[in-house]
mmCIF file of C-alpha atoms in Angstrom:
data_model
loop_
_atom_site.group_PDB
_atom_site.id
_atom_site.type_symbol
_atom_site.label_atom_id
_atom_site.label_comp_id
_atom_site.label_asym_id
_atom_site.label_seq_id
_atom_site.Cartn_x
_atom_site.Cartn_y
_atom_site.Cartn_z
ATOM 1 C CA UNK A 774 -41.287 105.470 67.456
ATOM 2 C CA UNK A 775 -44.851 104.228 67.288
ATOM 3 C CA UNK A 776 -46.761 103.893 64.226
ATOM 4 C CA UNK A 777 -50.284 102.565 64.939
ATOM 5 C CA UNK A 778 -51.718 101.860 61.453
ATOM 6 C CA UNK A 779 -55.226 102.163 62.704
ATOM 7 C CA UNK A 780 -54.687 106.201 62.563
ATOM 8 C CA UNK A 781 -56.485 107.037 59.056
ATOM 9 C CA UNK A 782 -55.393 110.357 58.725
ATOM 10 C CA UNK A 783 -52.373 110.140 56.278
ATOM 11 C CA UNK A 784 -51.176 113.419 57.824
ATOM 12 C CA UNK A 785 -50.719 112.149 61.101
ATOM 13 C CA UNK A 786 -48.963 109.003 59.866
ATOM 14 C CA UNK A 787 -46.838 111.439 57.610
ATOM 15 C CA UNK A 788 -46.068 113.554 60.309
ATOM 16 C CA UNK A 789 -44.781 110.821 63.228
ATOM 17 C CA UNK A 790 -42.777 109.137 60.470
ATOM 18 C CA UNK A 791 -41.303 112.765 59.373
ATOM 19 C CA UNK A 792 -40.739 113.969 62.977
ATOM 20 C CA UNK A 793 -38.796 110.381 63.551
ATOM 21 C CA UNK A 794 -36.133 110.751 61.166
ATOM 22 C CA UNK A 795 -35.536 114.605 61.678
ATOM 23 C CA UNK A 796 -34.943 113.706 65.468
ATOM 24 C CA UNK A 797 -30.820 113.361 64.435
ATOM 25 C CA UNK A 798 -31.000 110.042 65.573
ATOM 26 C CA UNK A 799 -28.782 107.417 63.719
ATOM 27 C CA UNK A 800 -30.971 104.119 64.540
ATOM 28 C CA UNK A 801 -34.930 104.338 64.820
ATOM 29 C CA UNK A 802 -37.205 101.505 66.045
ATOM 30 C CA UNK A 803 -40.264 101.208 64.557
ATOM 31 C CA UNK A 804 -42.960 100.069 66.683
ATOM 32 C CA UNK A 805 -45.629 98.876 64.353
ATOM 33 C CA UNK A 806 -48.806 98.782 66.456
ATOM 34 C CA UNK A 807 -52.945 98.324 65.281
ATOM 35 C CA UNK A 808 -55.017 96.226 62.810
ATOM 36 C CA UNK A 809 -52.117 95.718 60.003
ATOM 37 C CA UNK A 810 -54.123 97.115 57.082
ATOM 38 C CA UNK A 811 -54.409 100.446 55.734
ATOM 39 C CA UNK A 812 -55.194 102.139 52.536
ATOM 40 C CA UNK A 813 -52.987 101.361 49.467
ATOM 41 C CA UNK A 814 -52.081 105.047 48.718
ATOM 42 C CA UNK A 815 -51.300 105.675 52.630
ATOM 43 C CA UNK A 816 -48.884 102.894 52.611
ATOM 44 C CA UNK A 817 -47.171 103.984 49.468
ATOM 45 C CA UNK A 818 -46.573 107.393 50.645
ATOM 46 C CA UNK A 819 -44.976 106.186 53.800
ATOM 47 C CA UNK A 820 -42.990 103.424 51.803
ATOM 48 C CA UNK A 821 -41.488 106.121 49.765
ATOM 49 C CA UNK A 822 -40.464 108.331 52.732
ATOM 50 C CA UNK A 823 -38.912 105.249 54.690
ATOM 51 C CA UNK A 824 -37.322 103.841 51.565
ATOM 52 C CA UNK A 825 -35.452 107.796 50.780
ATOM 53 C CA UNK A 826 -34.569 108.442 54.234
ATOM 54 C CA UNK A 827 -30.811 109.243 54.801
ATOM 55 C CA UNK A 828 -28.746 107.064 54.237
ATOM 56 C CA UNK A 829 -26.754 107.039 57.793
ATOM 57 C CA UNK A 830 -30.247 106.051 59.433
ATOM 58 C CA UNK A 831 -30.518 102.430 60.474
ATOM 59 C CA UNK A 832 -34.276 101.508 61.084
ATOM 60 C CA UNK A 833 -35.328 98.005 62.846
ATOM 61 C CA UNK A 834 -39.147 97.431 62.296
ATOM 62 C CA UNK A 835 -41.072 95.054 65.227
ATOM 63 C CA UNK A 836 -44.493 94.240 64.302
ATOM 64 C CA UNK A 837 -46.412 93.965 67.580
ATOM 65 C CA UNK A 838 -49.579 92.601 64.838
ATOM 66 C CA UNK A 839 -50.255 91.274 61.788
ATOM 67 C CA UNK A 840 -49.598 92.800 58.178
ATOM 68 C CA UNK A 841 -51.580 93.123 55.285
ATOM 69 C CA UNK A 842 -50.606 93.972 51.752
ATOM 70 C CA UNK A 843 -49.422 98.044 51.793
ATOM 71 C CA UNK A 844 -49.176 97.316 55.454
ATOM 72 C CA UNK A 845 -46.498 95.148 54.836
ATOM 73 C CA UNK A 846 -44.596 97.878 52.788
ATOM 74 C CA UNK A 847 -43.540 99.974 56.144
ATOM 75 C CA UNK A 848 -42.238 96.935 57.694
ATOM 76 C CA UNK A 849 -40.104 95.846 54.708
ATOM 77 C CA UNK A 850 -38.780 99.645 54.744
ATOM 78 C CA UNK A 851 -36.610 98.721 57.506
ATOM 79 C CA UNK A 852 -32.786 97.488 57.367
ATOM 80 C CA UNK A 853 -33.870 95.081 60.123
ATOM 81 C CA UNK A 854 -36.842 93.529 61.149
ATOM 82 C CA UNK A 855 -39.115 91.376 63.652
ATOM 83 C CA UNK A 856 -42.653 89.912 64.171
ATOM 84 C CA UNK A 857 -44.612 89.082 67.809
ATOM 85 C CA UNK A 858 -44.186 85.293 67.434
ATOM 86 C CA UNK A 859 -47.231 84.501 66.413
ATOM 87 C CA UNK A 860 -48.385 87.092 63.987
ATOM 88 C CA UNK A 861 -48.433 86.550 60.235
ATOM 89 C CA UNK A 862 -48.312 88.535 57.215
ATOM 90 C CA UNK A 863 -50.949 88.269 54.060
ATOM 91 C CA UNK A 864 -51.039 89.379 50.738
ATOM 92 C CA UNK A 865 -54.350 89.141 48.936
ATOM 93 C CA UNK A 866 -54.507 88.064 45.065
ATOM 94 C CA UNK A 867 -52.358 89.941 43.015
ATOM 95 C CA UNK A 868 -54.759 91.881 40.574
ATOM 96 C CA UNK A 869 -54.372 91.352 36.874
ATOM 97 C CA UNK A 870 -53.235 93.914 34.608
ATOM 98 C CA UNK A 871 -56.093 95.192 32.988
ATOM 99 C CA UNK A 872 -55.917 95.563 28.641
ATOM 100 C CA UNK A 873 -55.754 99.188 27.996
ATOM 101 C CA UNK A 874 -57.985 100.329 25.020
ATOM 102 C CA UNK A 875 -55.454 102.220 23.076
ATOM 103 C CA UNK A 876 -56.816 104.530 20.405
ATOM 104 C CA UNK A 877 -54.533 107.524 18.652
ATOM 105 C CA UNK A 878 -54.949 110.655 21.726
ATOM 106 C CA UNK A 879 -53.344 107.529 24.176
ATOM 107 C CA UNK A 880 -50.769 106.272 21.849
ATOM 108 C CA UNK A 881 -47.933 108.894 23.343
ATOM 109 C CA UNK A 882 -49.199 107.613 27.184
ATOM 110 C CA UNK A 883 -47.610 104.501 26.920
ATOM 111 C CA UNK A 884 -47.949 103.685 30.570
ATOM 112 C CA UNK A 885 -51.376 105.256 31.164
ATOM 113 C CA UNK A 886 -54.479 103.300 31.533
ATOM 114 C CA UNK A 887 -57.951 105.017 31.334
ATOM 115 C CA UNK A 888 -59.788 105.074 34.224
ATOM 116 C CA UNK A 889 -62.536 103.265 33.643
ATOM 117 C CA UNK A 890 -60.612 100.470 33.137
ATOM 118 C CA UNK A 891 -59.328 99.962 36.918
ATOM 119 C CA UNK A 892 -60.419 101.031 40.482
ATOM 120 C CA UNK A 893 -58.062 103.695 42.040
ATOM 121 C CA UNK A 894 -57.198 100.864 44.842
ATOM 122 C CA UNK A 895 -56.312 98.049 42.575
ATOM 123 C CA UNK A 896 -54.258 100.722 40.636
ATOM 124 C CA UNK A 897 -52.402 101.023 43.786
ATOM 125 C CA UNK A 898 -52.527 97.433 44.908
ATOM 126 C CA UNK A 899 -50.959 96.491 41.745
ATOM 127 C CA UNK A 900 -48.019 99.052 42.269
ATOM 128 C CA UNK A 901 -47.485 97.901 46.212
ATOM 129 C CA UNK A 902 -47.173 94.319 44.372
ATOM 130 C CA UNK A 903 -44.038 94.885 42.513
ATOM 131 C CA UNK A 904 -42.495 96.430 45.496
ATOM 132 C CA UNK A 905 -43.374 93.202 47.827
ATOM 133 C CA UNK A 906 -41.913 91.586 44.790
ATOM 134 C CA UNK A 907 -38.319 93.003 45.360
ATOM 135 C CA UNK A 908 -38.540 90.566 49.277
ATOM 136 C CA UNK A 909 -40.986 88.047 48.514
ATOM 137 C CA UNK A 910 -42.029 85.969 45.661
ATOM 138 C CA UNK A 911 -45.525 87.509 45.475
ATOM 139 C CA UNK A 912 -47.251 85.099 42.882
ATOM 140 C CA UNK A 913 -46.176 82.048 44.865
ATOM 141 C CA UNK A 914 -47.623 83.237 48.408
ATOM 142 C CA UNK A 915 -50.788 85.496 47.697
ATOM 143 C CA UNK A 916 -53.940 84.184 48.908
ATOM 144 C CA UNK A 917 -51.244 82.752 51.693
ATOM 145 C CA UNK A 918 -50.458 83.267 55.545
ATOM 146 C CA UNK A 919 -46.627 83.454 56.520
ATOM 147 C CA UNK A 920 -45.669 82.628 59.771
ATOM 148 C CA UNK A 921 -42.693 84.131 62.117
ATOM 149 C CA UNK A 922 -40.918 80.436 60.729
ATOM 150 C CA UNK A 923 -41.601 81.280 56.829
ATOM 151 C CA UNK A 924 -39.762 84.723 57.418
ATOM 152 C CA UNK A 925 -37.193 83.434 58.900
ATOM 153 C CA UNK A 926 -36.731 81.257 55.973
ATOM 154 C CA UNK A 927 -37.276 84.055 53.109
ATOM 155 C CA UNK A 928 -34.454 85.780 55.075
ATOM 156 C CA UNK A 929 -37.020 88.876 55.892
ATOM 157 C CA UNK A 930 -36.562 88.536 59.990
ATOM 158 C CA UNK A 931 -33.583 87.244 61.819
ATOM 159 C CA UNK A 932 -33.026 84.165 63.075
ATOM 160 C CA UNK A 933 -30.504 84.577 66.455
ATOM 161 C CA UNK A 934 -30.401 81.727 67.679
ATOM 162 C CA UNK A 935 -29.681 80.071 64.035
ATOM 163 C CA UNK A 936 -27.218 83.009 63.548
ATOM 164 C CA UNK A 937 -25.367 82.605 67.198
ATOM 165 C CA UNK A 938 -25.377 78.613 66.598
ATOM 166 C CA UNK A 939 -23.790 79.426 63.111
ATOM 167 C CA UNK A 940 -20.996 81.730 64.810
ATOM 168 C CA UNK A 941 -20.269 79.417 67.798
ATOM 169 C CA UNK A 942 -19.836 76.641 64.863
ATOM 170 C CA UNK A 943 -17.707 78.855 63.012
ATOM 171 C CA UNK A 944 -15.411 79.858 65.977
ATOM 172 C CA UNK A 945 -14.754 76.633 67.130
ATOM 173 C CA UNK A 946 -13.819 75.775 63.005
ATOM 174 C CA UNK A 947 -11.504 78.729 63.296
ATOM 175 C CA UNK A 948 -9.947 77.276 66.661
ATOM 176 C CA UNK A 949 -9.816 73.573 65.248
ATOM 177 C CA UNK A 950 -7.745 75.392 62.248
ATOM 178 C CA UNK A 951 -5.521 76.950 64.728
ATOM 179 C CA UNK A 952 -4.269 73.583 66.953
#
């Protein structure tokens, strides 16, 4: 499946992510394709439909470009993942939690914040944040570029020729054991 995250309409994202995991298929690959940004409450829709699919469906993730914040969401939906070698991921700063003014009509909204305290986007930016926090340690590497290398080593892509060196190592341990 293609996903080209230049498409702004979030009903034509919806719909090719939708259509992909109603196809019966047990394994999807997700060919991320475009400018790797897109807005905050596009990302987080698609994020939640990747994240509740079935349970039976096994999605890999290649990144033919770089990612961006909510971007990076979709590709971190997948069980599996890659990057084009030479494409990077970003996250911007991490905005701060703005101080609610509390008074006695908001004192029951305990997680509500009035609106003209926060932007809509940074509302959502915020929220995207704690989900990148579940694969990456978001306050050390905002403001930072990641490269295919970095992944590797935050575990978030595979490394096969580290993995198939590991296994030959290992197989020649179990044959040593044997003689």
């Amino acid at each position: 499946m293609f996903l080209n995250l230049a498409e702004r309409d979030p009903v034509v994202l919806l719909s090719s992510v939708y259509d992909a995991l109603r196809d019966g298929a047990d394994k999807i690959s997700l060919e991320l394709l475009g400018p790797g940004m897109m807005l905050h409450d596009t990302a987080l829709m698609l994020f939640e439909v990747l994240r509740n699919r079935q349970p039976h469906i096994h999605i890999h993730a290649h990144s033919h470009t770089c990612l961006s914040d909510g971007a990076l969401l979709i590709w971190l939906a997948a069980d599996t993942r890659t990057i084009r070698a030479d494409a990077w991921i970003q996250l911007c700063h991490v905005p701060q939690t703005p101080k609610p003014r509390r008074n006695r009509l908001h004192a029951n909204y305990t997680s509500s914040l009035p609106v003209e305290d926060e932007r809509p986007s940074d509302t959502d930016l915020r929220t995207i944040m704690r989900h990148l926090d579940e694969w990456l340690p978001v306050c050390e590497i905002a403001g930072m570029r990641l490269f295919e290398k970095d992944l590797k080593d935050l575990g978030l892509i595979e490394d096969v020729a580290s993995d198939e060196n590991l296994a030959a190592l290992f197989a020649g341990s179990a044959q040593a054991l044997k003689n």
